[in-house]
Amino acid sequence: MSKKTAASRVAANESDTFGQGGERHQAAGGSHPDLTTNQGLAVAENQNSLRAQPRGPTLLEDFILREKITHFDHERIPERIVHARGTGVHGFFELTQSLAKYTRAAILGEVGVRTPVFTRFSTVAGGAGSVDTPRDVRGFAVKLYTKQGNWDLVGNNIPVFFIQDAIKFPDLVHAVKMEPDRGFPQAASAHDTFWDFISLTPESLHMIMWAMSDRAIPRSLRMMEGFGIHSFRLVNEAGDSTFVKFHWRPKLGLQSTLWDEAVKIAGADPDFHRRDMFEAIAAGSFPEWEFAVQLFTQEEADRFPFDHLDPTKLIPEEQVPLQVVGRMVLDRWPDNFFAETEQVAFCPSHIVPGIDFSNDPLLQGRLFSYLDTQLSRLGSPNFHQIPVNAPKCPFANQQRDGHMQMAQPKGRVNYEPSSLMDDSPRENPRAGFRSFATAESGERGRVRAETFADHYSQARQFFRSQTAPEQAHVASALVFELSKVATAHVREAMVGHLRRVDESLAKRVADGLGLQALPPAAETSVPAQDREPSPALQIIGKMKATLEGRCVGILVNDGSDAALIGALRKAALDAGAAVKIVAPKLGGAKLSDGALQPADGQLAGTPSVMFDAVAVVLSVAGAAALAKEGAAVDFVRDAFGHLKAIAIDAGGQALLQAAGVAPDTGVVAAHDTATFIAAAKTRQWAREPKVRTLA
Ligand code: HDD
């Protein structure tokens, strides 16, 4: 096979054609290419099939109809068994600090070089057509097209996982997905089979703490952290190995929604995250992440009070600090969702020389599963030739043929060793990938290391590291989820596990569920150890007070104060936010200066959950009219309930009164734009106990 990539070959083939259908013709919209069949035949009529007579049967002879319908019938490929719903974006990775001392991977050694990437974010449990905002882990998969081959870092937005061994993965996924007899619930862990499995799998308790935290309801894909989770190895030229954990940290800071907000967003805009990403990129506001590593030696690992090969454990940042060594910028939306986002095939086994795996048993199983799943999804061992999957460096070997082979290798030699062709590819002992040489000893068997037995210490550490509002959200999420579990013994078993995590948490959840007595604590041979709290595990502690990348909504009606709207808009834009006008009619509202202000969203379809902060600028008559509109009342009531800053003028104040909202310090006079912007940069956490009962 020649060293030319499959991608360039396809492009070359296209340029060899005679031009689509030969002719271009002039139509109302300008000149466009002829519509043709897949054989290049120009189609004269695309509205009616070939009939025996105008009202007669359709003829089998109609090959144009048959080709079109047959292709359509085969348009779908199996969706991913997990992570089916996703959003993919192109961008680049740039190293800012060399790790050449630790690794021979060029991408981690060459500062300033830009490596193209394709990054796909996903939910896990729901189908491809499910909503963007369920409570769920988010996939964070990055394909880095390095000059030494593709490196896929297939991670999540949570740094640990539910299970310690890949052999349990099918059971975990079966348990969380819709129940097999009834086909629901879709994209929700709040049901019996999930919690039944979890209650019998105590190793999942640490991950459960994360999944019940607001990390599992992110505000935006642009405001999530990403983690490679497993320990990997970096291996340098001398063959020395250093363990590494990979991290992505969002430039915009971490931010989540509130549960009530996430539920309402799901109805208002099922594509909330995808649209948010699309709009940010279209506006040139490119999402960016820092790339950071935690490096540690075997000797350091031996001193950790947990086993770093256990994927239900993390290494607290306070123990091994993060070193920021690069950045990723996502700056280009794909041309075609199916070709790129749907067909992109990530495999943790795609690594480059200088990076190697650890013995994490979850990772070891993943090394098999992904390649296998691509064969069933994409249907051919040639899936690497699909442009989004093809390496951007030369690649060549003696693999041949198979379904949908796009390459046309020349010559007689399709084997190795060979002596007949000088340019046939050969192995390269110097530059090629070499597995790190480890000495393994011990007995073979289906066993779990003793060092994997502590299931509660890091769950406790996570819970105790959270701020008070975050702890209340975890407890309330557990109450919500377990309230959807019909089987009493499953609910009780879960509270029994929570007693092992933190007695106060168990009491809050038991109380929230209305249990009459606290169930016995779960049996364990390794009770939780108290560890130092790690503030780095919080969201609130890591949140940035900023409006960068956020959106402010301004509710207006006929007669609203034009100057005030202008001032608010300018202040929000200056702070880095986007601004959207909401009005009862999309055509807009006639403002105080007589000008027509077009709306970006119509009130009934643009609730305040779409925004990070809102302003309500209304004339007296405009406010009186909106006081009778349920959508307007909900707009302000929800903004308040979701702890958002609200700027109001006298009309806005009247609407708040109609909604029964008693203003607090987060409700600001609209002309005081500086105070409003300061309040809008964060949520009004102190308000929460006044607007909802949390567990
Ligand atoms: Fe997985 C997809 C992340 C454990 C088997 N996984 C998939 C995707 C992400 C992850 C982000 C979507 C990639 C994309 O956007 O196309 N998976 C993880 C993480 C894990 C993990 C962070 C634990 C640390 N996964 C895991 C195990 C197995 C799998 C233990 C099986 C033994 N995962 C798959 C899969 C998927 C997948 C079935 C479905 C679609 C695909 O691979 O391409 O092979």
XYZ file of C-alpha atoms and ligand atoms in Angstrom:
739
model
C 0.000 0.000 0.000
C 1.358 3.406 -0.878
C 2.056 5.830 1.924
C -0.626 8.173 0.718
C -3.447 8.293 3.275
C -6.892 6.948 2.510
C -8.281 10.419 3.130
C -6.111 12.015 0.494
C -6.870 9.165 -1.881
C -10.605 9.798 -1.608
C -10.039 13.476 -2.234
C -7.839 12.664 -5.220
C -10.504 10.393 -6.666
C -13.022 13.188 -6.416
C -10.816 15.553 -8.347
C -10.419 12.906 -11.065
C -14.129 13.031 -11.914
C -15.631 14.842 -14.868
C -17.538 17.330 -12.700
C -20.892 16.509 -11.229
C -23.125 15.438 -14.096
C -21.102 17.587 -16.480
C -23.363 20.618 -16.680
C -24.315 23.436 -14.377
C -27.563 25.206 -14.971
C -29.046 28.476 -14.017
C -31.966 28.597 -11.568
C -33.648 31.261 -9.443
C -31.040 30.899 -6.686
C -28.031 30.966 -9.076
C -26.012 28.227 -10.714
C -25.878 24.806 -9.089
C -24.686 21.347 -10.060
C -26.999 18.805 -11.656
C -28.743 16.349 -9.362
C -27.481 12.900 -10.359
C -27.853 9.269 -9.372
C -24.918 7.638 -7.597
C -23.708 6.562 -11.020
C -23.465 10.170 -12.210
C -26.593 10.126 -14.332
C -28.335 13.521 -14.373
C -31.884 13.289 -13.047
C -34.542 15.165 -15.005
C -37.440 14.803 -12.564
C -37.146 14.234 -8.802
C -40.772 14.743 -7.717
C -42.674 11.862 -9.322
C -41.906 8.172 -9.726
C -42.265 6.370 -13.049
C -45.964 5.407 -13.468
C -47.716 3.141 -15.975
C -50.190 6.012 -16.377
C -50.793 9.128 -14.248
C -53.084 7.288 -11.780
C -51.621 3.799 -12.314
C -49.086 1.673 -10.414
C -45.399 2.541 -10.098
C -43.106 0.572 -12.379
C -40.356 -1.726 -11.097
C -38.267 -0.306 -13.901
C -37.853 2.938 -11.966
C -34.174 2.432 -11.051
C -33.901 6.052 -9.947
C -36.656 5.574 -7.372
C -35.150 2.243 -6.271
C -31.664 3.661 -5.826
C -32.945 6.616 -3.824
C -35.235 4.571 -1.546
C -32.698 1.779 -1.046
C -30.054 4.239 0.058
C -32.484 5.930 2.396
C -33.512 2.569 3.892
C -29.872 1.952 4.830
C -29.049 5.423 6.190
C -28.810 4.422 9.834
C -25.998 2.531 11.484
C -26.323 1.051 14.984
C -26.053 3.774 17.587
C -23.330 3.455 20.191
C -24.281 0.966 22.908
C -23.323 3.693 25.380
C -22.567 7.389 24.737
C -25.028 7.348 21.814
C -25.907 11.030 22.074
C -22.975 13.252 21.358
C -21.606 16.490 19.998
C -18.310 16.539 18.092
C -16.076 19.498 17.257
C -12.735 19.982 15.496
C -9.894 21.959 16.995
C -6.258 21.777 17.946
C -3.992 20.796 20.806
C -0.909 22.837 21.607
C 1.803 21.887 24.056
C 2.980 24.746 26.277
C 5.492 22.860 28.407
C 7.631 19.958 27.275
C 7.362 16.546 28.897
C 10.239 15.219 26.749
C 12.051 14.257 29.940
C 9.274 11.761 30.653
C 8.066 10.622 27.247
C 9.202 10.069 23.678
C 5.709 11.040 22.443
C 6.314 13.952 20.049
C 2.970 15.533 20.927
C 4.097 15.839 24.558
C 7.620 16.961 23.712
C 7.276 19.653 21.071
C 6.167 22.970 22.540
C 4.124 25.215 20.253
C 3.285 22.579 17.648
C -0.430 22.451 16.897
C -1.933 18.980 16.562
C -5.419 18.690 15.048
C -8.070 17.108 17.276
C -11.657 15.928 17.032
C -13.454 15.967 20.387
C -16.799 14.329 21.061
C -18.821 15.014 24.212
C -21.663 12.691 25.086
C -24.193 11.522 27.607
C -23.930 7.838 28.508
C -27.280 6.232 29.162
C -29.689 7.794 26.666
C -30.223 6.904 23.015
C -29.017 9.120 20.174
C -32.320 11.002 20.162
C -32.492 11.627 23.907
C -32.110 15.032 25.548
C -28.848 16.803 26.362
C -29.456 17.505 30.041
C -30.299 14.349 32.008
C -28.439 13.550 35.204
C -25.605 11.535 33.689
C -21.866 11.230 33.323
C -20.564 13.089 30.267
C -18.122 11.467 27.853
C -15.089 13.576 26.950
C -13.299 11.802 24.096
C -10.423 13.473 22.255
C -8.832 12.117 19.084
C -5.419 13.717 18.618
C -4.090 13.292 15.080
C -0.402 13.268 16.034
C 2.433 12.879 13.592
C 3.168 9.503 15.201
C -0.373 8.212 14.765
C -3.742 8.825 16.357
C -3.895 9.096 20.127
C -7.412 8.731 21.546
C -7.887 9.965 25.094
C -11.348 8.542 25.819
C -12.390 9.993 29.145
C -15.321 11.353 31.101
C -16.127 14.535 33.033
C -15.786 12.564 36.284
C -12.343 11.297 37.354
C -13.431 7.863 38.615
C -15.680 5.067 37.368
C -18.488 2.867 38.732
C -16.706 -0.485 38.562
C -13.228 -1.873 39.024
C -13.228 -4.567 36.356
C -14.376 -4.476 32.725
C -16.176 -7.795 33.128
C -18.907 -5.893 35.017
C -19.437 -3.256 32.322
C -22.227 -5.023 30.405
C -24.143 -5.499 33.684
C -23.696 -1.866 34.698
C -24.908 -0.660 31.308
C -27.840 -3.066 31.192
C -28.860 -1.896 34.658
C -28.784 1.820 33.853
C -30.398 1.694 30.420
C -34.153 1.371 29.972
C -35.539 -1.743 31.651
C -35.810 -4.581 29.144
C -39.412 -5.580 29.743
C -40.914 -2.077 29.585
C -38.528 -0.055 27.464
C -38.261 2.870 29.905
C -37.006 5.088 31.435
C -34.935 6.694 28.730
C -31.733 8.527 29.737
C -32.330 8.226 33.483
C -30.662 6.368 36.296
C -33.678 6.939 38.565
C -35.173 3.467 38.356
C -35.082 0.106 40.109
C -32.617 -1.860 37.998
C -29.861 0.756 38.230
C -30.100 1.145 41.991
C -30.505 -2.607 42.476
C -27.175 -3.142 40.712
C -25.511 -0.272 42.592
C -26.789 -1.490 45.959
C -25.031 -4.800 45.245
C -21.860 -3.141 43.929
C -20.352 -1.124 46.780
C -17.264 -0.233 44.710
C -19.563 2.167 42.815
C -20.226 4.363 45.870
C -17.467 6.875 45.139
C -18.674 7.398 41.568
C -22.257 7.600 42.846
C -21.268 10.611 44.955
C -20.005 12.324 41.790
C -22.995 11.255 39.709
C -25.380 12.656 42.331
C -23.432 15.914 42.479
C -24.052 18.779 40.072
C -21.125 17.534 37.940
C -23.710 15.277 36.309
C -25.875 18.236 35.237
C -23.368 20.579 33.554
C -24.399 24.030 32.405
C -22.423 23.683 29.167
C -20.051 21.237 27.529
C -17.661 24.193 27.538
C -17.743 24.314 31.341
C -16.840 20.727 32.179
C -13.603 19.161 33.294
C -12.342 16.069 31.512
C -10.346 13.168 32.899
C -8.440 10.260 31.372
C -9.329 8.447 34.637
C -6.922 5.500 34.495
C -3.257 5.741 35.312
C -1.248 5.597 32.095
C 2.500 5.445 31.690
C 4.803 7.950 30.068
C 7.938 6.241 28.748
C 11.027 8.205 27.712
C 13.846 7.479 25.249
C 15.808 5.694 27.965
C 12.831 3.419 28.611
C 12.033 4.899 32.054
C 8.371 4.929 33.022
C 6.448 7.560 35.015
C 2.770 7.137 35.856
C 0.415 9.849 34.635
C -3.203 10.926 34.999
C -4.560 13.236 32.293
C -6.848 16.200 32.995
C -8.714 18.811 30.927
C -9.692 22.029 32.725
C -12.164 24.454 31.107
C -10.989 28.042 30.625
C -14.528 29.216 31.379
C -14.449 27.483 34.772
C -16.698 24.721 35.983
C -20.404 25.400 36.030
C -23.483 23.294 36.512
C -27.209 23.755 36.387
C -29.584 23.148 39.275
C -31.685 19.995 39.094
C -35.001 21.831 38.691
C -33.385 23.898 35.955
C -31.979 20.848 34.144
C -35.409 19.231 34.143
C -36.983 22.336 32.626
C -34.212 22.838 30.065
C -34.894 19.311 28.820
C -38.378 20.414 27.777
C -37.491 23.908 26.607
C -34.525 22.868 24.475
C -33.622 19.155 24.254
C -30.504 20.188 22.291
C -29.356 22.751 24.841
C -25.723 21.628 25.011
C -25.314 20.960 21.336
C -26.825 24.319 20.436
C -24.714 26.113 23.056
C -21.545 24.640 21.533
C -22.667 25.404 17.973
C -23.528 28.998 18.845
C -20.279 29.591 20.731
C -18.214 28.372 17.788
C -20.317 30.267 15.259
C -19.735 33.432 17.334
C -15.961 32.850 17.312
C -15.949 32.309 21.072
C -13.900 29.126 20.910
C -14.070 26.804 23.912
C -10.694 26.126 25.443
C -9.291 23.717 28.019
C -5.990 23.520 29.812
C -4.308 20.151 29.510
C -2.742 19.060 32.779
C -0.966 16.002 34.104
C -0.387 14.425 37.475
C 2.957 12.641 37.362
C 4.051 10.091 39.965
C 6.506 7.258 40.358
C 5.944 3.671 41.430
C 7.534 4.515 44.793
C 5.110 7.405 45.326
C 2.210 5.190 44.259
C 3.265 2.599 46.826
C 2.745 5.212 49.556
C -0.805 6.239 48.477
C -3.488 5.016 50.907
C -5.307 3.513 47.870
C -4.346 1.603 44.755
C -3.919 3.911 41.761
C -4.746 0.972 39.451
C -8.265 0.948 40.900
C -10.383 3.204 38.622
C -12.806 3.968 41.449
C -10.035 6.039 43.072
C -8.543 9.403 42.218
C -5.345 11.052 43.318
C -6.291 14.249 45.170
C -4.726 17.326 43.582
C -3.496 18.332 47.002
C -1.438 15.120 47.055
C -0.069 15.202 43.496
C -0.503 18.702 42.046
C -1.634 19.222 38.482
C 0.953 20.548 36.049
C -0.589 22.466 33.163
C 1.378 21.538 30.040
C -0.896 22.367 27.119
C -4.226 23.569 25.846
C -7.000 22.468 23.529
C -9.089 24.894 21.506
C -12.206 23.772 19.647
C -12.761 26.077 16.703
C -14.534 24.292 13.854
C -17.952 22.738 13.665
C -18.056 19.576 11.506
C -19.380 19.872 7.964
C -21.583 16.853 8.416
C -22.904 15.335 11.626
C -23.136 11.751 10.380
C -19.824 11.636 8.522
C -17.872 12.997 11.442
C -19.649 12.946 14.813
C -21.535 9.715 14.207
C -18.737 7.847 12.462
C -15.841 8.912 14.637
C -14.429 5.795 16.294
C -12.513 6.251 19.527
C -10.432 3.422 20.998
C -8.364 3.694 24.197
C -5.946 1.306 22.456
C -5.017 4.078 20.018
C -1.830 5.383 21.607
C 1.537 6.631 20.400
C 5.136 5.687 21.227
C 6.012 7.112 24.640
C 2.563 6.499 26.157
C 1.569 3.114 27.533
C -1.171 1.467 29.543
C -1.225 0.567 33.207
C -2.611 -2.668 34.639
C -5.924 -1.045 35.595
C -8.348 -3.940 34.950
C -11.020 -1.605 33.613
C -8.611 -0.120 31.096
C -7.382 -3.566 30.095
C -10.944 -4.587 29.154
C -11.534 -1.324 27.311
C -8.566 -2.061 25.112
C -10.631 -4.874 23.629
C -14.144 -3.446 23.616
C -13.818 -0.340 21.479
C -12.266 -1.921 18.407
C -14.844 -4.660 18.639
C -17.737 -2.212 18.822
C -16.461 -0.237 15.817
C -16.647 -3.388 13.734
C -20.304 -3.777 14.561
C -21.186 -0.060 14.297
C -19.223 0.848 11.220
C -19.417 -2.600 9.678
C -15.902 -2.993 8.336
C -12.299 -3.362 9.484
C -11.613 -0.448 7.138
C -13.311 2.083 9.460
C -9.922 3.758 9.881
C -10.213 4.973 6.280
C -13.263 7.150 7.043
C -11.796 10.670 6.898
C -12.563 11.562 10.539
C -10.836 8.369 11.697
C -7.867 8.344 9.316
C -4.509 9.329 10.782
C -3.142 12.551 9.341
C 0.342 11.031 9.231
C 1.296 8.428 6.611
C 0.175 4.899 7.461
C 0.902 1.688 5.616
C 0.918 -2.047 6.218
C 0.035 -5.321 4.508
C -3.573 -5.472 5.703
C -5.788 -5.755 2.635
C -9.306 -5.900 1.264
C -12.467 -6.143 3.387
C -15.813 -4.374 3.107
C -15.677 -0.869 1.637
C -11.965 -0.900 0.993
C -11.086 2.577 -0.318
C -7.343 2.130 -0.759
C -5.870 0.799 -4.001
C -2.447 -0.527 -3.016
C -0.098 -1.173 -5.920
C 2.331 -4.045 -6.430
C 2.738 -7.765 -5.730
C 3.722 -7.646 -2.101
C 1.000 -7.921 0.541
C 3.049 -9.818 3.125
C 6.074 -9.334 5.334
C 8.938 -10.242 5.358
C 9.361 -9.752 1.646
C 12.206 -8.985 -0.744
C 10.378 -8.166 -3.968
C 9.541 -4.483 -3.411
C 11.903 -1.947 -1.883
C 9.129 0.414 -0.845
C 7.012 -2.158 0.958
C 6.535 -1.014 4.587
C 8.827 -2.513 7.213
C 8.896 -2.507 11.004
C 10.916 0.255 12.634
C 12.630 -0.821 15.874
C 13.821 2.729 16.581
C 10.681 4.836 16.064
C 8.066 2.134 16.509
C 5.831 1.523 19.530
C 7.320 -0.688 22.216
C 5.368 -1.891 25.236
C 6.954 -0.976 28.559
C 8.747 -4.011 29.952
C 7.241 -4.864 33.326
C 8.003 -7.883 35.447
C 4.797 -9.682 36.481
C 4.714 -12.289 39.209
C 2.049 -14.017 41.308
C -0.654 -16.590 40.775
C -3.033 -16.566 37.841
C -6.703 -16.414 38.793
C -10.014 -14.541 38.736
C -9.117 -12.458 41.747
C -9.365 -8.871 42.910
C -6.369 -7.314 44.654
C -6.805 -6.713 48.389
C -5.773 -3.131 47.698
C -9.066 -2.642 45.802
C -11.211 -3.449 48.861
C -11.792 0.024 50.344
C -15.021 1.285 48.739
C -16.014 4.067 51.089
C -13.038 6.261 52.072
C -12.912 8.330 48.892
C -16.721 8.519 48.728
C -16.597 10.038 52.208
C -13.736 12.320 51.262
C -15.685 13.571 48.238
C -18.845 14.267 50.239
C -17.023 15.975 53.081
C -15.023 18.129 50.680
C -18.155 19.762 49.251
C -19.623 23.130 50.252
C -22.943 23.112 52.137
C -25.100 23.789 49.029
C -23.287 21.037 47.127
C -23.796 18.544 49.954
C -27.487 19.440 49.987
C -27.670 18.853 46.219
C -26.046 15.399 46.556
C -28.469 14.439 49.328
C -31.468 15.766 47.376
C -30.393 13.994 44.193
C -30.215 10.724 46.124
C -33.700 11.358 47.507
C -35.019 12.099 44.022
C -33.420 9.022 42.464
C -34.386 6.617 45.235
C -37.922 8.020 45.316
C -38.300 6.629 41.800
C -37.259 3.170 43.022
C -40.343 1.091 43.758
C -38.549 -1.740 45.572
C -38.225 -0.933 49.279
C -35.271 -3.241 49.991
C -33.192 -1.532 47.268
C -33.864 1.906 48.763
C -32.953 0.629 52.200
C -29.798 -1.101 51.026
C -28.662 2.169 49.448
C -29.198 4.072 52.688
C -27.206 1.286 54.368
C -24.294 2.070 52.037
C -24.639 5.806 52.641
C -24.192 5.139 56.365
C -20.741 3.831 55.466
C -20.021 6.990 53.478
C -21.297 9.559 55.974
C -23.845 9.058 58.715
C -25.314 12.566 58.340
C -25.831 12.015 54.599
C -27.598 8.717 55.270
C -29.895 10.431 57.802
C -30.755 13.224 55.383
C -31.592 10.780 52.626
C -33.571 8.495 54.951
C -35.480 11.523 56.178
C -36.092 12.753 52.637
C -37.461 9.337 51.697
C -39.612 9.240 54.806
C -38.036 6.045 56.162
C -39.307 5.372 59.679
C -35.992 3.950 60.882
C -32.429 4.030 59.616
C -31.629 0.688 57.915
C -28.546 -1.196 59.143
C -25.199 -0.064 57.733
C -23.931 -2.159 54.813
C -21.624 -5.033 55.706
C -18.001 -4.266 54.975
C -14.618 -5.591 55.949
C -12.999 -2.207 55.227
C -14.819 0.709 56.885
C -14.117 4.221 55.605
C -11.002 6.051 56.734
C -11.210 9.798 57.284
C -9.119 11.619 54.709
C -8.213 15.307 54.463
C -10.964 17.199 52.603
C -9.947 18.128 49.043
C -11.446 21.489 47.985
C -10.420 20.713 44.389
C -13.321 18.236 44.318
C -15.886 21.052 44.596
C -17.665 22.821 41.805
C -18.491 25.986 43.723
C -14.893 26.328 44.883
C -13.691 26.039 41.297
C -16.372 28.197 39.705
C -15.134 31.458 38.225
C -17.033 34.656 38.954
C -17.466 35.535 35.305
C -19.986 36.157 32.562
C -17.553 35.000 29.855
C -19.298 32.490 27.645
C -22.585 32.959 29.509
C -25.877 34.416 28.276
C -28.085 37.200 29.659
C -31.763 37.308 28.677
C -33.699 40.587 28.617
C -37.487 40.320 28.776
C -39.182 43.232 27.010
C -42.614 44.242 25.804
C -44.106 47.194 23.947
C -43.091 50.404 25.667
C -39.946 49.041 27.382
C -37.226 51.603 28.104
C -34.918 51.573 25.069
C -32.014 53.358 26.789
C -32.088 50.967 29.728
C -32.089 47.939 27.431
C -29.128 49.439 25.551
C -27.186 50.028 28.763
C -27.848 46.514 30.061
C -26.904 44.974 26.752
C -23.639 46.911 26.610
C -22.708 46.027 30.171
C -23.372 42.330 29.591
C -21.487 42.279 26.292
C -18.562 44.128 27.873
C -18.462 41.406 30.550
C -18.145 38.751 27.837
C -21.738 37.477 27.829
C -24.061 36.950 24.902
C -27.357 38.843 25.112
C -30.754 37.665 23.906
C -33.986 39.627 23.797
C -37.176 37.811 24.761
C -40.544 39.292 23.835
C -44.135 38.064 23.560
C -43.804 38.184 19.764
C -40.796 37.157 17.704
C -41.292 40.182 15.440
C -40.318 42.217 18.473
C -41.591 45.003 20.673
C -41.967 48.731 20.010
C -39.703 50.342 22.603
C -40.068 53.697 24.368
C -38.171 55.461 21.573
C -40.579 54.129 18.958
C -38.041 51.731 17.425
C -38.938 48.105 16.815
C -36.705 45.815 18.857
C -36.708 42.360 17.188
C -36.708 39.411 19.596
C -34.214 36.530 19.628
C -36.771 34.317 21.286
C -40.525 34.252 21.726
C -41.535 34.255 25.380
C -43.433 30.935 25.436
C -40.495 29.097 23.862
C -37.666 30.940 25.606
C -37.978 30.482 29.351
C -35.412 31.916 31.739
C -33.707 28.509 32.103
C -31.966 29.388 28.843
C -30.028 32.190 30.569
C -27.463 32.666 33.305
C -28.990 35.957 34.445
C -32.012 37.951 33.330
C -33.218 41.532 33.135
C -36.887 42.467 33.068
C -37.472 45.881 31.498
C -41.169 46.685 31.143
C -43.451 49.666 30.915
C -46.335 49.766 33.403
C -48.774 48.660 30.699
C -46.315 46.042 29.418
C -45.959 44.614 32.909
C -49.720 44.543 33.459
C -50.150 42.602 30.218
C -47.401 40.101 31.115
C -48.721 39.611 34.658
C -51.526 37.626 33.033
C -49.109 35.459 31.014
C -48.118 32.219 32.713
C -44.881 32.120 30.694
C -43.868 35.609 31.908
C -44.688 34.792 35.534
C -42.712 31.547 35.243
C -39.859 33.471 33.589
C -39.204 35.542 36.689
C -40.247 32.934 39.233
C -37.866 30.368 37.750
C -35.027 32.879 37.381
C -35.421 33.594 41.076
C -35.830 29.921 41.992
C -32.723 29.052 39.995
C -30.707 31.540 42.034
C -30.057 33.928 39.155
C -29.426 37.633 39.338
C -32.406 39.645 38.088
C -32.246 43.271 36.958
C -35.587 45.082 37.136
C -37.084 48.484 36.466
C -40.482 49.559 37.866
C -42.327 47.377 35.340
C -40.051 44.426 36.148
C -40.768 44.996 39.826
C -44.518 44.807 39.106
C -44.081 41.485 37.291
C -42.056 40.116 40.201
C -44.855 41.122 42.536
C -47.410 39.377 40.345
C -45.208 36.265 40.465
C -45.073 36.441 44.262
C -41.300 36.934 44.257
C -39.934 38.886 47.239
C -36.701 40.544 46.026
C -33.387 39.903 47.770
C -29.884 41.241 47.150
C -29.672 39.307 43.880
C -32.542 41.380 42.505
C -30.945 44.610 41.342
C -32.184 47.946 39.982
C -31.683 47.740 36.227
C -29.990 51.143 35.944
C -27.278 49.939 38.347
C -25.640 47.846 35.674
C -22.374 47.403 37.596
C -24.148 45.778 40.557
C -26.232 43.635 38.220
C -23.166 42.385 36.323
C -21.352 41.589 39.574
C -24.379 39.615 40.835
C -24.846 37.921 37.452
C -21.360 36.430 37.593
C -22.432 33.860 40.153
C -25.507 32.192 41.578
C -27.260 33.564 44.649
C -26.537 30.540 46.838
C -27.855 32.198 50.005
C -31.288 32.323 48.379
C -31.619 28.585 47.939
C -33.011 27.604 51.368
C -35.765 30.207 50.821
C -36.956 28.737 47.531
C -36.790 24.960 47.978
C -36.596 22.265 50.598
C -33.387 20.332 50.195
C -32.531 17.089 51.890
Fe -16.524 3.334 27.273
C -17.849 4.498 24.391
C -15.672 6.578 28.161
C -15.458 2.234 30.348
C -17.002 0.179 26.255
N -16.736 5.180 26.448
C -17.305 5.439 25.241
C -17.252 6.846 24.975
C -16.632 7.431 26.039
C -16.311 6.377 26.960
C -16.352 8.899 26.222
C -17.807 7.526 23.748
C -16.767 7.764 22.708
C -17.370 8.530 21.557
O -17.644 9.735 21.743
O -17.579 7.919 20.519
N -15.800 4.232 28.953
C -15.422 5.548 29.069
C -14.717 5.732 30.309
C -14.661 4.523 30.931
C -15.332 3.574 30.065
C -14.137 7.051 30.769
C -14.038 4.148 32.226
C -13.062 4.787 32.778
N -16.313 1.550 28.147
C -15.816 1.282 29.414
C -15.708 -0.135 29.608
C -16.136 -0.734 28.442
C -16.506 0.342 27.548
C -15.195 -0.810 30.867
C -16.234 -2.178 28.068
C -15.550 -3.142 28.597
N -17.368 2.495 25.645
C -17.404 1.157 25.408
C -17.942 0.802 24.042
C -18.209 2.210 23.432
C -17.814 3.153 24.562
C -19.077 -0.160 24.044
C -19.591 2.478 22.869
C -19.374 3.178 21.562
C -17.956 3.100 21.318
O -17.353 2.457 22.360
O -17.397 3.518 20.344
O -17.002 0.109 23.319
